[in-house]
Structure formats: C-alpha cells, structure tokens
XYZ file of C-alpha atoms in Angstrom:
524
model
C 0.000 0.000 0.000
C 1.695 3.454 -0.758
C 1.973 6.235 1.624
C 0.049 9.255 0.972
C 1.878 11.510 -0.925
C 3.967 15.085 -0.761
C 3.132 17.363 -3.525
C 5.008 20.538 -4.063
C 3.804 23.701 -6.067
C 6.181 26.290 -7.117
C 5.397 29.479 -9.043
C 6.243 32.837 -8.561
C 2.775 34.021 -9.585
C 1.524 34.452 -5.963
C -2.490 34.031 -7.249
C -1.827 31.551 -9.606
C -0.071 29.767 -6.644
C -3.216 29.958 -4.355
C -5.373 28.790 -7.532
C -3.626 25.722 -8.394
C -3.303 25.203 -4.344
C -7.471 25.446 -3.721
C -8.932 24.125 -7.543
C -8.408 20.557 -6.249
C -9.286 18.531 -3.666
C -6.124 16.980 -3.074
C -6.672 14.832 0.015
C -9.015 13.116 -2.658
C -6.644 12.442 -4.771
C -4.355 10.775 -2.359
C -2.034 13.441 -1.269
C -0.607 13.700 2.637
C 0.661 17.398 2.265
C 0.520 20.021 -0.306
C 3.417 22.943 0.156
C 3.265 25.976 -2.125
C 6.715 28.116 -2.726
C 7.319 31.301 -4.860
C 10.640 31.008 -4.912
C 12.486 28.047 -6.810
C 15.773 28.887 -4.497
C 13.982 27.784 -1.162
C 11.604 25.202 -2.944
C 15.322 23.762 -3.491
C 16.264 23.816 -0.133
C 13.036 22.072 0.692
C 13.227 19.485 -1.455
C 16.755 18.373 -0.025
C 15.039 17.139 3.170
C 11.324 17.002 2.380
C 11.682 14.690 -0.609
C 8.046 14.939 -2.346
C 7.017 12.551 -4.595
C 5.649 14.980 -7.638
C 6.407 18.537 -8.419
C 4.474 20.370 -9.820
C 6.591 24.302 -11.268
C 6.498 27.101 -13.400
C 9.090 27.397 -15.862
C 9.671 31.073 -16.282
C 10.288 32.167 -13.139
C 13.214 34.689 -12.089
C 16.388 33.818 -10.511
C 16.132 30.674 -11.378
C 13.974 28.659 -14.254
C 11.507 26.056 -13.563
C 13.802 23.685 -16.548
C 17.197 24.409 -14.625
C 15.365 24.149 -10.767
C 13.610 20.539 -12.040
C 17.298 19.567 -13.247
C 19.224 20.200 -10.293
C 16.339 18.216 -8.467
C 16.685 15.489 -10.710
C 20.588 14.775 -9.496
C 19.481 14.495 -6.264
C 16.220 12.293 -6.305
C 15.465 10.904 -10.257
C 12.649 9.038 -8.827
C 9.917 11.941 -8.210
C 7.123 12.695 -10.679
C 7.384 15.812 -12.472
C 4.861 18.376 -14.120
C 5.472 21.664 -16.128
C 2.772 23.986 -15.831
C 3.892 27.248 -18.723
C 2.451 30.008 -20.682
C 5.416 29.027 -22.812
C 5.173 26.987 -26.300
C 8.495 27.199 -27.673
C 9.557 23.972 -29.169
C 12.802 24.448 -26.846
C 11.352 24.409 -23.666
C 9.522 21.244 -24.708
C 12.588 19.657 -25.878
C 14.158 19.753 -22.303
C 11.132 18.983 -20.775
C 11.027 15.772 -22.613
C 14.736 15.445 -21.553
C 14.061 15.772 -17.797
C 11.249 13.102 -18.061
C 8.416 15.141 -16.912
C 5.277 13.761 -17.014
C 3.444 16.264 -18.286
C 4.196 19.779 -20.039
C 0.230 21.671 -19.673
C 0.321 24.959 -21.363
C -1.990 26.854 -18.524
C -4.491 28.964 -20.520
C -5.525 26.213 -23.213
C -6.813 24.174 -20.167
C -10.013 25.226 -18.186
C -10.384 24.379 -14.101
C -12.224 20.869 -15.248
C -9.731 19.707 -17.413
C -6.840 20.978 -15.230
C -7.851 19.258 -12.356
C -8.518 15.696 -14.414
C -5.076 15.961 -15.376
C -3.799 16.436 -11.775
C -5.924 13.095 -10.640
C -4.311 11.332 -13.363
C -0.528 12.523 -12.176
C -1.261 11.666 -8.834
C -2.505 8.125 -9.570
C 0.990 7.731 -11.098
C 2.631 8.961 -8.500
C 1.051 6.954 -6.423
C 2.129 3.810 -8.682
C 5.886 5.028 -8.780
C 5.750 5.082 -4.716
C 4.185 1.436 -4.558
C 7.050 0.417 -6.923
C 10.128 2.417 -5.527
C 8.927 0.580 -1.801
C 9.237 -2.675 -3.562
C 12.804 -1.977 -4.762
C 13.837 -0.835 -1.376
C 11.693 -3.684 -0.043
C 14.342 -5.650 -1.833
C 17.616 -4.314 -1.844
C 16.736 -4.910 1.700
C 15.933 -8.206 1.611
C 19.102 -8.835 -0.379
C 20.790 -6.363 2.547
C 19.504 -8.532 5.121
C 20.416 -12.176 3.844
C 24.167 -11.134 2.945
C 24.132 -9.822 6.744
C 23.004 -13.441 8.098
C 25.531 -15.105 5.551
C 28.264 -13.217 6.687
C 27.056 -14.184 10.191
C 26.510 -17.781 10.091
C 29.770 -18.323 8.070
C 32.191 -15.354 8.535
C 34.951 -17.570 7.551
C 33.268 -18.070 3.950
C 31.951 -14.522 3.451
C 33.390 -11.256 3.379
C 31.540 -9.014 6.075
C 29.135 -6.831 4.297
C 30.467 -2.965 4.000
C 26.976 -2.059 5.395
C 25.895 -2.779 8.545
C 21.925 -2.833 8.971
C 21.593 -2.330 12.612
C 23.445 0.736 14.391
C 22.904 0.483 18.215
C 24.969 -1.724 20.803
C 23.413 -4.164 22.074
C 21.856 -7.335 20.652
C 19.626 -10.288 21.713
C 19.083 -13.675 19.566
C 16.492 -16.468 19.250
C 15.784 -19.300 16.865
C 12.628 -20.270 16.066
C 12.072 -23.721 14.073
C 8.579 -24.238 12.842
C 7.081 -27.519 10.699
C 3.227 -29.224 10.531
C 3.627 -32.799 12.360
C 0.651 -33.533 10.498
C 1.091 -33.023 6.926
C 5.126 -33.721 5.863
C 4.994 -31.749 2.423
C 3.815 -28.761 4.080
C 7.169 -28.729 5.887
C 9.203 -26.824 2.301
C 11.358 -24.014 1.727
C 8.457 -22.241 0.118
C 5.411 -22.737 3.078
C 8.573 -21.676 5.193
C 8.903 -18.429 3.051
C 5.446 -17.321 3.318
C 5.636 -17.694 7.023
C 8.369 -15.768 6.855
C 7.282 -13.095 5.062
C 3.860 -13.065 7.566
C 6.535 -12.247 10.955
C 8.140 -9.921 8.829
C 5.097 -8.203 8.422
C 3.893 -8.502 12.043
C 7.166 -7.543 13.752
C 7.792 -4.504 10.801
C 6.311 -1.454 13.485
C 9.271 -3.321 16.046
C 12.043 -1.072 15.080
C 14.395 -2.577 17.241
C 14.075 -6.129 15.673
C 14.428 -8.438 12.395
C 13.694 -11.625 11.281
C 15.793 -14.109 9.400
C 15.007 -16.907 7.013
C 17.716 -19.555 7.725
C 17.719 -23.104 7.271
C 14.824 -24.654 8.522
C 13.624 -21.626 10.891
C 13.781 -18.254 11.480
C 16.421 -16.004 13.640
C 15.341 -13.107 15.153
C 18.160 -10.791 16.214
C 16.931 -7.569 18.478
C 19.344 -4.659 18.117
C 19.142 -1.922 20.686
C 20.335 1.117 22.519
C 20.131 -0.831 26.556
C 18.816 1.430 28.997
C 17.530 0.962 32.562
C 14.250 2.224 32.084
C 13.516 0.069 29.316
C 13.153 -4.703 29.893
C 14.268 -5.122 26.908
C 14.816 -8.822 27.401
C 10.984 -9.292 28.573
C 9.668 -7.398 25.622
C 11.297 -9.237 23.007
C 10.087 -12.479 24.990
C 6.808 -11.405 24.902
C 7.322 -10.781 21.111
C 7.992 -14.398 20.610
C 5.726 -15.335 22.962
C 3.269 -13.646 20.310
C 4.245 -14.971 17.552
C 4.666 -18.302 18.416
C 0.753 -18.408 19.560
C 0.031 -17.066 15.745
C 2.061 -19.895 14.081
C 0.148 -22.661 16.209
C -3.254 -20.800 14.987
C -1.574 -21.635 11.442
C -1.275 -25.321 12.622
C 2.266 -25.446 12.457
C 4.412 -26.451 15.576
C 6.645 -24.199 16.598
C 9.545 -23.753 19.366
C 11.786 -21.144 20.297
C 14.911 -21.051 21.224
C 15.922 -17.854 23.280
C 19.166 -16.836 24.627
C 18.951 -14.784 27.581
C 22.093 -12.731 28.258
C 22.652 -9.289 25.997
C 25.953 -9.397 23.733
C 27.937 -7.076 21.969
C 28.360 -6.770 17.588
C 31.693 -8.844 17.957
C 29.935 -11.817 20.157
C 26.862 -11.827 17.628
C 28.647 -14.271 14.692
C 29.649 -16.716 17.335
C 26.055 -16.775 19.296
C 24.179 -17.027 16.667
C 26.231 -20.321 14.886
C 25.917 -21.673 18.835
C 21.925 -20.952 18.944
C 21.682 -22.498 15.797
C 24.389 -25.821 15.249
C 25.040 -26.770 19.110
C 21.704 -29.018 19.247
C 22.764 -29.526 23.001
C 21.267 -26.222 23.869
C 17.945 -26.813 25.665
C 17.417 -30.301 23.941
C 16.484 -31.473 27.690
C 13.904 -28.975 27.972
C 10.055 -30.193 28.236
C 6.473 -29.019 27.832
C 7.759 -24.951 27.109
C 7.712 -23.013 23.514
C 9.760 -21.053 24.857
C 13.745 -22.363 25.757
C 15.190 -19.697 27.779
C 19.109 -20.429 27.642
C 20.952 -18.760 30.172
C 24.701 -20.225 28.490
C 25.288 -21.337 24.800
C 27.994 -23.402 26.315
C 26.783 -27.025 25.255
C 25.597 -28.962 27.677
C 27.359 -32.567 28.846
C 26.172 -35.451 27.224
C 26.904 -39.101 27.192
C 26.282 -41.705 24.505
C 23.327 -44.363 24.193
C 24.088 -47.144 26.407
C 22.441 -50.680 26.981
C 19.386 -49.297 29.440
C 18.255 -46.855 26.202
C 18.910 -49.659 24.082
C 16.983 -52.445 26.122
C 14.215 -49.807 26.375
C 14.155 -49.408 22.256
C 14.194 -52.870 21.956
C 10.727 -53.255 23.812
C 9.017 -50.297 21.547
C 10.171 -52.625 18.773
C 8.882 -55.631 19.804
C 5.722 -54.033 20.915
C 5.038 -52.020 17.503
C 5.594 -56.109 16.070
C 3.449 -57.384 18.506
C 0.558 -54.616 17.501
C 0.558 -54.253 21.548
C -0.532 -50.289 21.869
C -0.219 -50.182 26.010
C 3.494 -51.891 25.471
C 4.201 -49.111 22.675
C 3.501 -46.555 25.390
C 5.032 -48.071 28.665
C 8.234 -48.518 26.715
C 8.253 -44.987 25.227
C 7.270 -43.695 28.664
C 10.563 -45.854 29.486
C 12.134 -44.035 27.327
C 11.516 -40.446 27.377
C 12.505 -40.524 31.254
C 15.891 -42.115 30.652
C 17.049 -40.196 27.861
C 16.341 -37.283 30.032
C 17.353 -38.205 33.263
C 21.105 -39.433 31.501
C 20.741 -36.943 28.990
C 21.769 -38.907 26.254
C 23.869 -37.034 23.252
C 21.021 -35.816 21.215
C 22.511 -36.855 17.510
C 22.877 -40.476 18.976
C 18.907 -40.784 20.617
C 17.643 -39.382 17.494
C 19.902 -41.989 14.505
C 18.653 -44.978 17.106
C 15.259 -43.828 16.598
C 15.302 -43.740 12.981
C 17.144 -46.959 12.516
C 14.509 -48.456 14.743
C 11.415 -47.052 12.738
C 13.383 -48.065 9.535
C 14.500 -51.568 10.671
C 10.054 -51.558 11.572
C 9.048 -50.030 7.960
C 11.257 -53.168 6.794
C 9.814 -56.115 9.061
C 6.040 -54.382 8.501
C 6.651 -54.916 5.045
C 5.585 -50.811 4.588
C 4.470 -50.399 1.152
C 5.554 -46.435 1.201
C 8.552 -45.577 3.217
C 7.820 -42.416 5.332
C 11.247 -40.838 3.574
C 10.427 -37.192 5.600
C 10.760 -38.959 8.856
C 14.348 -39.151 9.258
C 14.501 -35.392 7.994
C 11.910 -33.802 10.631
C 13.167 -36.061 13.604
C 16.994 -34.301 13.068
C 15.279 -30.736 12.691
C 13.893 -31.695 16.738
C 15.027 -28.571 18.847
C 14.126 -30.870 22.260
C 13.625 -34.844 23.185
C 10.539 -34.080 23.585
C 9.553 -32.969 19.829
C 11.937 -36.255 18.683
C 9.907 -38.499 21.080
C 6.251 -37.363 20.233
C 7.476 -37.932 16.470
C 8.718 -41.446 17.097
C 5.817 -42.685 19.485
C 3.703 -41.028 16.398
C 5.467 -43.172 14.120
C 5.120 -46.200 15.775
C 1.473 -46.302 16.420
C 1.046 -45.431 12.754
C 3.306 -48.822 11.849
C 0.920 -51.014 13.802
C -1.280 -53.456 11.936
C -5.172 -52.467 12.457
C -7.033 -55.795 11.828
C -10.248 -55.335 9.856
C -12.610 -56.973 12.332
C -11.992 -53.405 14.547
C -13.218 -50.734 12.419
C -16.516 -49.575 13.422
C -17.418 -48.609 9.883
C -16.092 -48.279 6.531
C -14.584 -45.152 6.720
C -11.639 -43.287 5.458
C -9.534 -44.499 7.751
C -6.316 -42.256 6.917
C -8.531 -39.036 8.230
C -8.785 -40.880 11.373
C -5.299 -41.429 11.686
C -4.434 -38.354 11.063
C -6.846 -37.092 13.767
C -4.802 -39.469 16.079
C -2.237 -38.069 14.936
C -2.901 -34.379 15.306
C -4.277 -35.579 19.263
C -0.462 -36.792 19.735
C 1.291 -34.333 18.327
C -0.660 -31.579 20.681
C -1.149 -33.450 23.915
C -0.457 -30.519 25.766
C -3.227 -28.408 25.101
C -6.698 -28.402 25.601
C -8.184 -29.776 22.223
C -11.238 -29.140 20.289
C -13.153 -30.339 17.327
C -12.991 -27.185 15.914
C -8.733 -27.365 16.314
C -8.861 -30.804 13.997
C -11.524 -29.444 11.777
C -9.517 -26.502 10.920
C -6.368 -28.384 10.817
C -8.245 -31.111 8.297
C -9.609 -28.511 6.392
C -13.408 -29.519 7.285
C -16.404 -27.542 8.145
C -16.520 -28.385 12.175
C -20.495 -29.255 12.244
C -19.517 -31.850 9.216
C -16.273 -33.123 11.252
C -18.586 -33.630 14.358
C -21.316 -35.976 12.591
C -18.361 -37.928 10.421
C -16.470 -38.558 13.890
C -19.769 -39.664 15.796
C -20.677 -41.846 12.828
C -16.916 -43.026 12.299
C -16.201 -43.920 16.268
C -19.285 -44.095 17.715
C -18.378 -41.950 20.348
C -18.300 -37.938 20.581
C -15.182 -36.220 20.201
C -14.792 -34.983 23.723
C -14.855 -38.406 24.994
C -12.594 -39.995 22.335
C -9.989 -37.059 23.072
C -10.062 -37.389 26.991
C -10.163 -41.640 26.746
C -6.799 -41.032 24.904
C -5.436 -38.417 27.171
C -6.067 -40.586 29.646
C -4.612 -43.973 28.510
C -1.449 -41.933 28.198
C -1.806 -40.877 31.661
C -2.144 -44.148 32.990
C 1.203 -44.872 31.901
C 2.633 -41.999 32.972
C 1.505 -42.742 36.673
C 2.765 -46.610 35.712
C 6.157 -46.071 34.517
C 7.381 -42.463 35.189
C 8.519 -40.262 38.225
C 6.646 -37.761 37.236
C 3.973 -35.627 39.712
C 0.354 -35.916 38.879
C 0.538 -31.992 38.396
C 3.202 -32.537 36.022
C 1.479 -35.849 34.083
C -1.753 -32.744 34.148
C -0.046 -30.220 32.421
C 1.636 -32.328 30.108
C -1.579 -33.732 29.136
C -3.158 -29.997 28.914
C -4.894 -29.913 32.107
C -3.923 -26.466 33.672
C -5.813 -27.404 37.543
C -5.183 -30.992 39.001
C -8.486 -31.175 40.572
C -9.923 -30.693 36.894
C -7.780 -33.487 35.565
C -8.595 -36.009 38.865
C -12.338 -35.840 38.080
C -11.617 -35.822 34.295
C -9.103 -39.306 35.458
C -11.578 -40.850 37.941
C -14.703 -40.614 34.963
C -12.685 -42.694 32.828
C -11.114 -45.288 35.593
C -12.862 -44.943 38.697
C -10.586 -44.077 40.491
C -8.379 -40.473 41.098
C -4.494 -40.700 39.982
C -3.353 -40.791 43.603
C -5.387 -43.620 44.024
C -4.316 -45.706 40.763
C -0.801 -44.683 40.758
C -0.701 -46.223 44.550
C -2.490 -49.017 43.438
C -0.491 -50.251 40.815
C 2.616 -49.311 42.815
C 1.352 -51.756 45.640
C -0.015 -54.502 42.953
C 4.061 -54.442 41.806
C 5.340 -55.141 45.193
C 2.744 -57.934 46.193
C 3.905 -59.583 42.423
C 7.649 -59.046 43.283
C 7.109 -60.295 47.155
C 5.598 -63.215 45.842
C-alpha cells in the first residue's frame, strides 16, 4: 500500500499559486501534504530534506527557471514525478522537458479548471504507482541487505563481512525459532517456510528494534538496541515471541523457540548465533515450554546411548511387532525418562530412533517408506519434539485388523486425527482445532467422527489423554501436576475428576495401586 503523498507547487505568480493550491481537492486524490513556494531557491532547499514525490513548477520564473530548478532536483532524487505547468510553447522548452522526463508539459491557458484538475488526478494516480514500486525496490535491496548480513554471520569464515551494517545500536539479543506441521510432511518446504516468513516480517515490521531471518529450517530473530535501565528489553522481546509463536500454532504449524537470555555485543553476535543455531545440546532437555530460555550457549554434557536406552528401544520394537498399543507406550514412557534423566547425546537418541522405525518399515513390510521422517526427527530442537514424532510413528506402523473398524470409513482421516491428538497433547483440544487443521467444516467433522467412532469427540480425546496418563503414573517419576499439564490440564483437581470418569478411580489412588499390585507380584 503506498503512503500518501507530498506534492510541491512552485510558481512565482503568488495568485496563480493559491489557484492551483485550492482548484483541487487533493486529500481526494491521495495526497498527505501540499506545500506551495514562490521562490524556486527555497523550494530547493526544501526538497533536499522534504523529498516529495511529484512537483508540480512554473518554468519562467526569475532567478532561477523552472527547466534548470527541475534539473538540479533530478541529481538528487530521479525518482519523483514531475509536471510543467507554462504560458510558454516554444519547441525548446519542450525539448528539455522531454529530456528531464516530466510527465506532463500543460500549457496553462488552453486548459479550463475541469480539465486541469482531471489531469492532476491522473498525475497523482501515477505517482502513487511510482511510490508502490520504488517501496518494492527498497523492499528488496533490503531483503538482499539482510540475507548477505546473516551469511556473513553464520559463516564469517566463507563470506566477506558486508560494507553495510543494517543495525546501528549496541546491544543485541538472539532467538531461533524452528517451525514444521507434524501432520502433513509436504507442508514442511522451503516455500510454506517463506510465506511464514514473510507473515513475521510483516507482524514484527512497526518493532524497530528487531528483524527476522530466514535460515535453514527456521527463522532467527536478532533484536538490536540502545540498553537502557528504564527500558526490559529482554521481557519485551520475549513477549514478542511469545506472540508470535501463539500465531504460528493458529496456522497449525508447531513451533519452538529457542531464546538466549544474556545481551551481547556486535563482535559476540557471529559466534552466538552459529551456537543458537548448530550446538543441538542447547535446551534439547527442555520439556512441555515453547519457549527455551538459555541462560549459556555453552553445550551442555552429554553421554552416549548405552544398553538401558537400548533395552528400552528394543521393547518399543517388539511391541510395535506385537501390535501391543499399552506396550508401545510403557516402553516410550521408558524411554523419554531415561534419555532425560542421563541426557543422552542428542545426535545419537535421534539416529537410534530412525534406525529403529526403519528396521520396523522393513519387518512391517511398509508399502511407502515415510522418507520425511528421518529429515523432521533431526530438525527436533528438544527430546521431547523427537519423542512425540517417534511414538507417532510407531502407532502409525501397527497393523489395524479389519474386524476393529466400526465402519467403513476413510480411515487415513482418522489417523491423522490421532495423529494431530499426539502431536498436541499438551493443550486443551477441540473439534474445531482438527476441523480446521483437516480442512473440514466443524459441524460436518462432528457428525463424520460420531458416525466413524461411535463416540463424541470430547470423549474420544479425553479416553486417549487418559490412557497416556495411565502410563505416565505406571512407569514415570513424574507428579500428577506434572502428568496434568503435560496432558493440557492447567488445575489438578480438573484433571482427577476428568481421570476418575474414565477409571474410577483419582491418579493418587491408581498410581498407589499399581505401585502396591508391583510389590505384592515381586514379594511373591
């Protein structure tokens, strides 16, 4: 959209000034503000630091012509619009008229008010074109500004530092953010990535102090800015990304953030931002947060798989072969609390994963090999994101006998519902969420899931949460709170009633249950 624009009259006939000033409604036609000078010397000096976008001058005026004036502004702006308005015809001030470009050359008395003004609507709508396509060229020489900048800072070895800086003040503050859709592999290209990127760019362009990056598969935002005591800098550009990533998951992508938390200087920027972005170490061992708030980009100490991860693989292997869904779980419950509480290497976690889903694709026979799999587990910025994947996976590579379908109904759209339930256990999830996500009108989505399960959505979502949580309590050390919020209860008290509708009985009571039904098997 172009700005409104600056139009400036010059003529050293005072009421032929004030005519050409009031015979046109020129907020109409577009224009911000409209200053009228007699003299071409000090319209001159006002065009040096007012730029307008059209002039409109008289070409015989004293001490300087309208022909030399529009030249001299020519050298220093050749991108403004330009009208002669003259009581001249000689062929030679048409000639250089023509040379300057003007737009127009409108001998005064052969036009009346009516056709005078027409003309003026029509220069203006030009104008207005030239703005729209001068922003786009600055639009991308800074584009092309900006992406030499984050070359240069990613690999300052390999490129030569650009001669022009684009930020100016001395302090800075970093954060990656890597986005994909769990649900739907293609979406997950350079080009969905762009137009995402070009949507933040967008939001965050009235945030002066900060810019967004396209880089690999995310985006790094780098906030540049003058520190001061009055100002939290750090908690307003957490809120920013707090923002934004609550508008990507609206898009149904998921998203997390990695933010570093100390201010650095223009010489410590290169070397933070390769650390944010390469050391995977970094807040891998962070759970249920968009947000990872790194206090250090040293990397974190971690040790390689050993026998206990491996034994615990093993069973999600055997379980997935089996078609045993509870077994799938336990053993990926297993697993998620080992690899965190050793804090296995995160490179080494996520190739045993993938050899183990493609050593399952092989045994399973799998027609179509999921060949995006491998790709989105190594983009993981936590465990967490790798495990959901896997566990994902692995349900999806069980064998679903015929006998227990409740109809004959597309079958993939409820897997991918499943699907879009695990890969957002955390939240609170509605019908409307996997509508939208499945591109369905939500009062269509509601009959097709009653008629394809029997069972309203509500109840299918919390029966699933729940299975899950039964697990949890089983096999992890985790507190019911915790199991809760992981689950997307925010209130325990909400999630025991939700817990005890389902089982009977309240988490306290079933995790102390099945802890005393293991010691009466292993006393006896």
């Amino acid at each position: 959209m172009a700005n409104k624009l600056k139009v400036m009259l010059i003529d050293d006939d005072l009421p032929m000034l004030n005519y050409l000033k009031k015979m046109v409604d020129w907020t109409d036609l577009g224009c911000e503000e409209v200053r009228s000078y007699s003299s071409g010397s000090q319209a001159l000096t006002d065009f040096r630091v007012w730029e307008p976008d059209l002039v409109i001058s008289d070409i015989g005026m004293p001490q300087i012509d309208g022909i030399t004036l529009a030249g001299k502004m020519k050298e220093l702006n050749p991108e403004f619009m330009l009208v002669f308005l003259t009581c001249h015809e000689e062929f030679d001030f048409a000639r250089k008229a023509i040379g300057l470009q003007a737009e127009r050359y409108i001998i005064k008395d052969e036009l009346s008010k009516s056709e005078l003004g027409a003309v003026f609507e029509e220069v203006c709508r030009k104008a207005s074109d030239m703005q729209l396509v001068s922003q786009e060229k600055a639009k991308q020489g800074f584009e092309q500004q900006k992406a030499a900048f984050v070359k240069w800072l990613i690999s300052p070895i390999d490129q030569e530092e650009p001669k022009q800086h684009i930020w100016y003040e001395s302090s800075y503050r970093i954060a990656y953010m890597h986005v994909k859709s769990e649900y739907d592999p293609e979406a997950n290209t350079r080009t969905s990535l762009k137009k995402l990127y070009l949507s933040v760019s967008e939001q965050i362009s009235d945030k002066e102090s900060v810019d967004v990056f396209l880089v690999d598969e995310g985006l790094l935002f780098i906030m540049n800015y003058k520190d001061s005591i009055k100002q939290n800098y750090a908690g307003r550009f957490q809120r920013l990304l707090g923002d934004i990533c609550d508008d990507i998951k609206n898009r149904d992508y998921s998203v997390s953030a990695k933010v570093y938390t100390q201010a650095m200087t223009f010489s410590e920027l290169s070397e933070s931002v390769r650390s944010l972005l390469f050391k995977k170490q970094n807040g891998y061992f962070t759970r249920g947060s968009l947000l990872i708030l790194l206090q250090t980009l040293q990397p974190e100490v971690c040790h390689p798989v050993n026998h206990v991860i491996q034994d615990s693989l093993n069973l999600a292997s055997q379980a997935v072969m089996d078609d045993d869904t509870d077994r799938i779980n336990q053993a990926m419950a297993l697993l998620l609390d080992q690899v965190y509480d050793m804090r296995v290497h995160p490179e080494e976690i996520e190739e045993r994963l993938i050899k183990m889903v493609y050593q399952l694709e092989i045994k399973k026979g799998t027609e179509h090999s999921d060949v995006h799999f491998a790709k989105r587990l190594k983009q993981s910025v936590t465990f967490e994101e790798a495990w959901i994947m896997t566990r994902q996976k692995l349900h999806s590579l069980q064998t679903v006998p015929e006998s227990s379908q409740v109809l004959p109904v597309d079958t993939s759209k409820l897997k991918r519902i499943d699907e879009y339930i695990s890969s957002h256990l955390h939240e609170s999830i509605t019908s409307t969420d996997v509508a939208k996500a499945l591109y369905l009108n939500s009062s269509y989505f509601s009959r097709y899931f009653r008629k394809a399960t029997g069972k309203r959505f509500t109840d299918y979502v919390y029966e699933y949460k729940i299975k899950i949580a039964r697990d949890y309590l089983k096999y992890s050390n985790e507190s019911i709170e915790e199991i809760g919020a992981e689950l997307g209860f925010t209130e325990r008290t909400y999630f025991s009633k939700v817990f005890k509708k389902y089982t009977g009985m309240t988490p306290s009571e079933f995790r102390t249950k099945t802890q005393s039904n293991e010691k009466e098997g292993v006393s006896k």
